[in-house]
Short mmCIF file of C-alpha atoms and ligand atoms in Angstrom, two decimals:
data_model
loop_
_atom_site.label_atom_id
_atom_site.label_comp_id
_atom_site.label_asym_id
_atom_site.label_seq_id
_atom_site.Cartn_x
_atom_site.Cartn_y
_atom_site.Cartn_z
CA MET A 150 0.07 -0.21 -0.63
CA LYS A 151 2.69 2.72 0.93
CA ARG A 152 4.39 1.54 -2.09
CA ILE A 153 2.16 1.98 -4.50
CA GLY A 154 1.29 5.50 -2.74
CA LEU A 155 4.61 6.89 -3.45
CA LEU A 156 4.57 5.51 -6.66
CA THR A 157 1.37 7.17 -6.83
CA LEU A 158 2.93 10.37 -5.55
CA ILE A 159 5.82 10.98 -7.47
CA ALA A 160 3.45 9.81 -10.73
CA THR A 161 0.84 13.72 -9.66
CA ILE A 162 4.28 15.28 -9.47
CA CYS A 163 5.36 14.03 -12.99
CA LEU A 164 1.97 14.52 -14.16
CA ALA A 165 2.44 18.36 -12.95
CA LEU A 166 5.79 18.53 -14.88
CA GLY A 167 5.02 17.41 -17.43
CA LEU A 168 1.91 19.78 -18.06
CA MET A 169 3.66 22.94 -16.50
CA VAL A 170 5.97 22.00 -19.35
CA SER A 171 3.18 21.33 -21.96
CA PRO A 172 0.32 23.62 -20.67
CA THR A 173 -1.27 22.49 -23.70
CA PRO A 174 -1.68 18.48 -23.52
CA VAL A 175 -2.05 17.84 -27.63
CA VAL A 176 -5.46 15.62 -27.62
CA ALA A 177 -6.87 14.39 -31.10
CA LYS A 178 -10.51 16.11 -30.72
CA THR A 179 -11.85 14.84 -33.89
CA ILE A 180 -15.03 17.80 -34.29
CA PHE A 181 -19.26 15.59 -35.94
CA VAL A 182 -20.05 17.97 -38.56
CA THR A 183 -23.55 16.07 -40.11
CA ILE A 184 -24.64 17.52 -43.65
CA GLY A 185 -29.06 17.75 -43.36
CA THR A 186 -29.70 16.06 -46.85
CA GLY A 187 -32.81 15.20 -48.29
CA GLY A 188 -34.51 11.94 -49.05
CA ILE A 189 -31.99 8.72 -50.31
CA THR A 190 -34.32 8.86 -53.34
CA GLY A 191 -33.20 12.39 -53.78
CA VAL A 192 -30.08 14.13 -55.05
CA TYR A 193 -30.08 16.34 -51.16
CA TYR A 194 -28.85 13.03 -50.38
CA PRO A 195 -26.07 11.78 -52.08
CA THR A 196 -25.00 15.54 -52.25
CA GLY A 197 -24.18 15.17 -48.77
CA GLY A 198 -22.21 11.51 -49.38
CA ALA A 199 -20.02 13.41 -51.85
CA ILE A 200 -18.86 16.87 -49.70
CA ALA A 201 -18.42 14.04 -46.86
CA ARG A 202 -16.44 11.63 -48.79
CA ILE A 203 -14.53 14.59 -49.71
CA VAL A 204 -13.31 16.87 -46.47
CA ASN A 205 -13.51 13.34 -44.09
CA LYS A 206 -10.05 12.32 -46.61
CA LYS A 207 -8.66 15.68 -44.74
CA ARG A 208 -9.78 13.47 -41.39
CA LYS A 209 -6.17 13.64 -39.76
CA GLU A 210 -5.56 17.49 -40.85
CA TYR A 211 -8.84 19.08 -39.70
CA GLY A 212 -9.55 15.89 -36.31
CA ILE A 213 -13.07 17.00 -39.32
CA ARG A 214 -15.63 14.49 -39.24
CA CYS A 215 -18.30 14.59 -41.00
CA THR A 216 -21.56 12.14 -41.71
CA VAL A 217 -24.96 12.37 -43.77
CA GLU A 218 -28.50 12.93 -42.41
CA SER A 219 -31.50 11.64 -44.83
CA THR A 220 -34.37 14.90 -43.54
CA GLY A 221 -37.28 15.92 -45.08
CA GLY A 222 -35.52 18.73 -47.13
CA SER A 223 -34.97 22.00 -47.58
CA VAL A 224 -37.35 24.01 -44.67
CA PHE A 225 -36.40 20.70 -42.46
CA ASN A 226 -32.52 22.03 -42.24
CA VAL A 227 -32.32 25.42 -42.35
CA ASN A 228 -34.40 24.73 -39.43
CA ALA A 229 -32.26 22.11 -38.19
CA VAL A 230 -29.53 24.27 -39.04
CA MET A 231 -30.52 27.36 -36.95
CA ALA A 232 -31.58 25.28 -34.17
CA GLY A 233 -28.36 23.82 -33.45
CA ASP A 234 -29.27 20.73 -34.56
CA LEU A 235 -27.05 20.36 -38.01
CA GLU A 236 -23.87 22.44 -38.63
CA PHE A 237 -24.74 22.35 -42.37
CA GLY A 238 -28.10 22.11 -44.67
CA VAL A 239 -28.65 21.28 -48.77
CA VAL A 240 -31.61 24.10 -49.69
CA GLN A 241 -32.68 25.08 -52.22
CA SER A 242 -31.54 28.67 -53.02
CA ASP A 243 -36.04 30.46 -53.36
CA ARG A 244 -35.67 28.30 -49.81
CA GLN A 245 -33.23 29.97 -48.79
CA TYR A 246 -33.70 33.19 -49.30
CA GLN A 247 -37.34 32.97 -47.96
CA ALA A 248 -36.04 32.10 -44.21
CA ILE A 249 -33.04 34.73 -44.79
CA ASN A 250 -35.96 37.44 -45.59
CA GLY A 251 -38.52 36.18 -43.52
CA MET A 252 -40.53 34.71 -45.73
CA ALA A 253 -43.21 31.91 -46.43
CA GLU A 254 -42.41 29.56 -43.02
CA TRP A 255 -40.83 31.40 -41.44
CA LYS A 256 -43.33 34.52 -41.93
CA GLU A 257 -44.20 34.60 -38.21
CA LYS A 258 -40.10 33.29 -37.46
CA GLY A 259 -39.23 36.72 -39.04
CA PRO A 260 -35.24 36.88 -41.13
CA GLN A 261 -33.79 34.02 -40.25
CA LYS A 262 -30.08 36.24 -39.37
CA ASP A 263 -27.65 33.26 -38.48
CA LEU A 264 -28.79 31.54 -42.20
CA ARG A 265 -25.39 31.95 -43.75
CA ALA A 266 -24.70 30.72 -47.45
CA VAL A 267 -21.84 28.57 -48.12
CA PHE A 268 -21.91 27.62 -51.55
CA THR A 269 -24.42 26.69 -54.20
CA ILE A 270 -24.59 23.17 -56.44
CA HIS A 271 -26.65 21.45 -59.06
CA PRO A 272 -29.88 23.14 -60.21
CA GLU A 273 -33.28 21.80 -59.18
CA SER A 274 -36.20 21.16 -61.82
CA ILE A 275 -40.17 22.08 -60.39
CA THR A 276 -40.94 18.43 -61.80
CA LEU A 277 -44.42 17.33 -62.54
CA VAL A 278 -45.03 13.77 -63.37
CA ALA A 279 -48.17 11.73 -64.61
CA ALA A 280 -49.49 8.31 -65.06
CA ASP A 281 -50.33 8.13 -68.17
CA ASP A 282 -53.66 6.94 -67.79
CA ALA A 283 -55.03 10.06 -65.91
CA GLY A 284 -55.84 11.72 -68.05
CA ILE A 285 -53.25 14.90 -67.30
CA LYS A 286 -51.52 16.75 -69.87
CA SER A 287 -50.84 20.37 -68.55
CA ILE A 288 -50.71 21.14 -65.81
CA LYS A 289 -54.17 22.09 -65.22
CA ASP A 290 -55.91 19.20 -65.88
CA LEU A 291 -54.00 18.41 -62.55
CA LYS A 292 -57.89 20.04 -61.83
CA GLY A 293 -59.82 16.80 -59.74
CA LYS A 294 -57.30 14.67 -59.28
CA ARG A 295 -55.00 13.77 -56.62
CA VAL A 296 -52.07 14.72 -56.59
CA ASN A 297 -48.87 14.61 -54.20
CA ILE A 298 -47.89 18.40 -53.78
CA GLY A 299 -44.73 17.29 -51.28
CA ASN A 300 -44.07 16.89 -47.07
CA PRO A 301 -44.72 20.25 -44.83
CA GLY A 302 -40.46 20.26 -43.82
CA SER A 303 -39.90 20.21 -47.83
CA GLY A 304 -38.30 22.26 -50.49
CA GLN A 305 -40.88 22.16 -53.17
CA ARG A 306 -43.82 22.29 -51.40
CA GLN A 307 -44.11 26.06 -51.92
CA ASN A 308 -42.78 25.10 -55.63
CA SER A 309 -46.10 23.04 -56.34
CA ILE A 310 -48.16 25.50 -55.10
CA ASP A 311 -46.15 28.37 -56.89
CA ALA A 312 -46.38 26.39 -59.95
CA LEU A 313 -50.84 25.49 -59.26
CA GLU A 314 -51.39 28.90 -58.12
CA ASN A 315 -49.95 30.61 -61.72
CA ALA A 316 -51.73 27.76 -63.49
CA GLY A 317 -55.16 28.85 -61.71
CA ILE A 318 -55.84 26.38 -59.40
CA ASN A 319 -56.03 26.33 -55.54
CA TYR A 320 -55.02 23.63 -54.02
CA GLU A 321 -56.30 23.23 -51.21
CA THR A 322 -59.91 23.50 -52.54
CA ASP A 323 -59.80 22.18 -56.49
CA LEU A 324 -57.62 19.52 -56.20
CA THR A 325 -56.74 16.18 -53.75
CA ALA A 326 -53.08 17.49 -52.26
CA GLU A 327 -51.16 14.77 -50.38
CA GLY A 328 -47.84 15.50 -48.50
CA VAL A 329 -46.06 12.36 -48.52
CA LYS A 330 -42.14 12.78 -48.88
CA ALA A 331 -40.73 12.39 -52.35
CA ALA A 332 -38.68 8.98 -51.70
CA GLU A 333 -42.89 7.28 -50.90
CA ALA A 334 -44.87 8.87 -54.23
CA PRO A 335 -43.39 6.61 -57.34
CA GLY A 336 -44.91 3.79 -55.15
CA LEU A 337 -48.05 5.45 -54.58
CA LEU A 338 -48.25 6.86 -58.23
CA GLN A 339 -47.43 3.04 -59.27
CA ASP A 340 -50.19 1.83 -57.00
CA GLY A 341 -52.47 4.25 -58.26
CA ARG A 342 -52.97 5.70 -55.26
CA ILE A 343 -51.58 9.12 -56.58
CA ASP A 344 -52.36 10.34 -60.67
CA ALA A 345 -48.75 12.77 -60.09
CA PHE A 346 -46.89 14.32 -57.77
CA PHE A 347 -44.30 17.08 -57.40
CA TYR A 348 -40.65 17.28 -56.57
CA THR A 349 -38.34 20.08 -56.79
CA VAL A 350 -34.73 17.96 -57.83
CA GLY A 351 -31.39 17.68 -60.20
CA HIS A 352 -31.61 15.08 -62.55
CA PRO A 353 -31.10 11.95 -62.75
CA SER A 354 -32.13 11.18 -59.38
CA GLY A 355 -33.65 7.93 -58.00
CA ALA A 356 -37.30 8.67 -56.96
CA ILE A 357 -37.94 9.68 -60.78
CA LYS A 358 -35.86 6.80 -62.73
CA GLU A 359 -38.22 4.05 -59.67
CA ALA A 360 -41.16 6.19 -60.87
CA THR A 361 -40.73 6.02 -64.30
CA ALA A 362 -39.51 2.81 -64.42
CA GLY A 363 -43.19 0.67 -63.32
CA ARG A 364 -45.33 -0.81 -65.10
CA ARG A 365 -47.89 1.94 -64.67
CA LYS A 366 -47.17 4.84 -67.45
CA VAL A 367 -45.38 7.50 -66.78
CA HIS A 368 -44.32 11.01 -68.39
CA PHE A 369 -43.48 14.33 -67.47
CA VAL A 370 -45.85 17.08 -67.33
CA PRO A 371 -44.36 20.49 -69.25
CA ILE A 372 -45.05 23.56 -66.59
CA THR A 373 -44.89 26.74 -69.31
CA GLY A 374 -46.81 30.14 -69.30
CA VAL A 375 -44.85 31.70 -65.79
CA ASP A 376 -43.46 34.88 -66.74
CA LYS A 377 -45.02 36.68 -64.63
CA LEU A 378 -43.97 33.70 -62.07
CA LEU A 379 -40.46 34.58 -62.97
CA GLN A 380 -41.04 38.23 -62.51
CA LYS A 381 -42.49 38.25 -59.06
CA TYR A 382 -40.06 35.90 -57.74
CA PRO A 383 -36.04 36.21 -58.77
CA TYR A 384 -34.70 32.92 -57.24
CA TYR A 385 -37.20 31.50 -60.14
CA ALA A 386 -35.72 30.30 -63.81
CA LYS A 387 -36.59 29.00 -66.21
CA ALA A 388 -36.00 25.17 -66.25
CA VAL A 389 -35.94 21.98 -68.77
CA ILE A 390 -35.79 18.37 -68.15
CA PRO A 391 -33.49 16.18 -70.07
CA ILE A 392 -35.38 13.22 -71.56
CA LYS A 393 -32.88 10.72 -72.35
CA LEU A 394 -32.16 10.44 -68.65
CA TYR A 395 -35.77 8.33 -67.85
CA PRO A 396 -36.08 6.29 -70.89
CA GLY A 397 -39.06 4.61 -69.41
CA ALA A 398 -40.90 8.08 -69.39
CA THR A 399 -43.33 8.47 -72.13
CA ASN A 400 -42.46 11.47 -73.17
CA THR A 401 -40.44 12.00 -76.39
CA GLU A 402 -38.78 15.92 -76.41
CA ASP A 403 -37.43 17.51 -73.88
CA VAL A 404 -39.38 19.23 -71.21
CA GLU A 405 -39.90 22.96 -69.69
CA THR A 406 -40.24 23.85 -66.53
CA PHE A 407 -39.30 25.72 -63.97
CA GLY A 408 -36.22 25.66 -61.49
CA VAL A 409 -34.16 27.38 -58.29
CA LYS A 410 -30.51 25.71 -57.74
CA ALA A 411 -29.22 23.81 -54.56
CA THR A 412 -27.20 25.18 -51.81
CA LEU A 413 -25.46 24.48 -49.03
CA ILE A 414 -25.74 26.56 -45.93
CA THR A 415 -24.72 26.63 -42.32
CA SER A 416 -25.10 28.59 -38.87
CA ALA A 417 -22.82 31.96 -38.12
CA LYS A 418 -22.47 29.45 -35.00
CA VAL A 419 -20.56 27.26 -36.99
CA PRO A 420 -17.26 27.74 -36.62
CA ASP A 421 -14.53 29.59 -39.38
CA LEU A 422 -12.41 26.26 -39.51
CA VAL A 423 -14.85 23.60 -39.76
CA VAL A 424 -16.30 26.73 -42.44
CA TYR A 425 -13.46 26.74 -43.94
CA ALA A 426 -11.82 22.67 -43.70
CA VAL A 427 -16.44 21.86 -46.27
CA THR A 428 -15.68 24.96 -48.54
CA LYS A 429 -11.68 24.37 -49.25
CA GLU A 430 -11.70 20.84 -49.94
CA VAL A 431 -15.21 20.55 -52.50
CA PHE A 432 -13.21 23.35 -54.17
CA ASP A 433 -9.42 22.41 -54.17
CA ASN A 434 -11.13 18.79 -55.09
CA PHE A 435 -13.55 19.81 -58.41
CA GLU A 436 -12.55 17.78 -60.85
CA SER A 437 -13.48 14.51 -58.35
CA PHE A 438 -16.45 16.20 -56.41
CA LYS A 439 -17.73 16.74 -59.87
CA LYS A 440 -17.70 12.98 -61.18
CA LEU A 441 -19.71 11.73 -57.64
CA HIS A 442 -23.28 12.67 -59.53
CA PRO A 443 -24.13 13.05 -62.92
CA ALA A 444 -26.21 16.32 -61.22
CA TYR A 445 -22.91 17.96 -61.20
CA GLU A 446 -21.91 17.80 -64.67
CA VAL A 447 -23.08 21.79 -65.38
CA LEU A 448 -20.29 23.07 -62.43
CA THR A 449 -18.26 25.65 -62.80
CA LYS A 450 -16.24 27.26 -60.21
CA GLN A 451 -17.86 30.28 -60.72
CA ASN A 452 -21.40 29.58 -60.89
CA MET A 453 -21.04 27.82 -57.11
CA LEU A 454 -20.64 31.27 -56.19
CA GLU A 455 -23.94 32.34 -57.73
CA GLY A 456 -28.11 31.75 -56.26
CA MET A 457 -26.67 32.27 -53.07
CA SER A 458 -29.18 35.05 -50.68
CA ALA A 459 -27.63 34.86 -47.38
CA PRO A 460 -23.97 36.49 -46.01
CA ILE A 461 -21.75 34.58 -47.06
CA HIS A 462 -20.05 32.62 -43.34
CA PRO A 463 -16.73 33.96 -43.45
CA GLY A 464 -15.05 30.47 -43.08
CA ALA A 465 -15.87 30.33 -46.54
CA MET A 466 -14.98 33.85 -47.44
CA LYS A 467 -11.63 33.40 -45.87
CA TYR A 468 -11.38 30.48 -49.08
CA TYR A 469 -12.75 32.04 -51.42
CA LYS A 470 -10.53 35.53 -50.57
CA GLU A 471 -7.28 33.46 -50.62
CA SER A 472 -7.92 31.63 -54.04
CA GLY A 473 -8.93 34.72 -55.77
CA LEU A 474 -12.43 32.51 -56.27
CA ASP A 475 -14.07 36.11 -54.75
CA LYS A 476 -13.98 37.71 -57.97
CA TYR A 477 -17.06 35.84 -58.92
CA ILE A 478 -19.56 36.19 -55.95
CA PRO A 479 -22.37 38.48 -57.66
CA VAL A 480 -23.02 41.12 -55.76
CA MET A 481 -25.77 41.14 -53.53
CA HIS A 482 -28.58 44.18 -53.54
N1 LIG B 613 -35.77 20.20 -53.16
C1 LIG B 613 -36.20 18.96 -52.59
C2 LIG B 613 -35.91 20.15 -50.72
O1 LIG B 613 -36.12 20.75 -50.68
C3 LIG B 613 -35.08 17.81 -52.19
C4 LIG B 613 -34.49 17.80 -53.23
C5 LIG B 613 -33.66 16.00 -53.29
O2 LIG B 613 -33.13 15.15 -51.77
O3 LIG B 613 -32.04 16.19 -53.86
O4 LIG B 613 -36.47 19.31 -50.50
#
């Protein structure tokens, strides 16, 4: 006992001396960061995966361990990042705009002041898929039909409502609106439980492949006559769905519609070091990143800096300045 006591005393003294020599013991502490995405058959989920993969390659250097979470989509992601439950979120550009300005779902809560932009990613189009046997040739034909407009946490729900209103359709009274997650919609369409669904998504997407590859034949419905809508909302732009991506769809031509962009957001409360690392790794490994999903084919470093409406996080800005990419950042009005 006595001996052990002495050893303990010596050990304690050594430890104390050691601490005095090196006042900050180097303990490798892992920083865990999570990216909120969307349904697993969308493009957000593999996007989160692509970012995490690139960042995790430098795990030893940064001490950052990045993971991905499947969520209800853009609105959920903004709220989870603002609550500090997630560090990053993939969010539609229109939703970023609404959240920072206190509009739509954030009208009552007010502007989400801590919201910060990191970069923008692939284009997403407002995609309307309908069963061939339901007699839906134009968006106006949705009257009286059963249509999934999107779950409440999703980005697409408001896009569906905007598209319907623009076509003179009240989603509450003129049709039966369902609010299920996009990942469930293809199955419901194939089972004959809905006639059509909206999904704001990049192409190609697993959910749309699933919807167009079943026994019930389906097609994309063009959404045209949107000039007024585009004038009213600065975040919408015309878009086209390339039909070659979905050989199972019965369309014969590319489909006109309108769209937004996927963006990566974070909070002002997330440390600069973390946001810097994520930004640097994606841009420094841009060519490998682009290969991780076919929806990234159109990406350039320049267009990944276009379409942000929240202030850019200082950690991301540090990278843009040191790499000279800051010259591509459009001046915000
Ligand atoms: N745009 C959808 C949303 O914000 C998600 C699309 C996807 O997961 O690729 O909810």
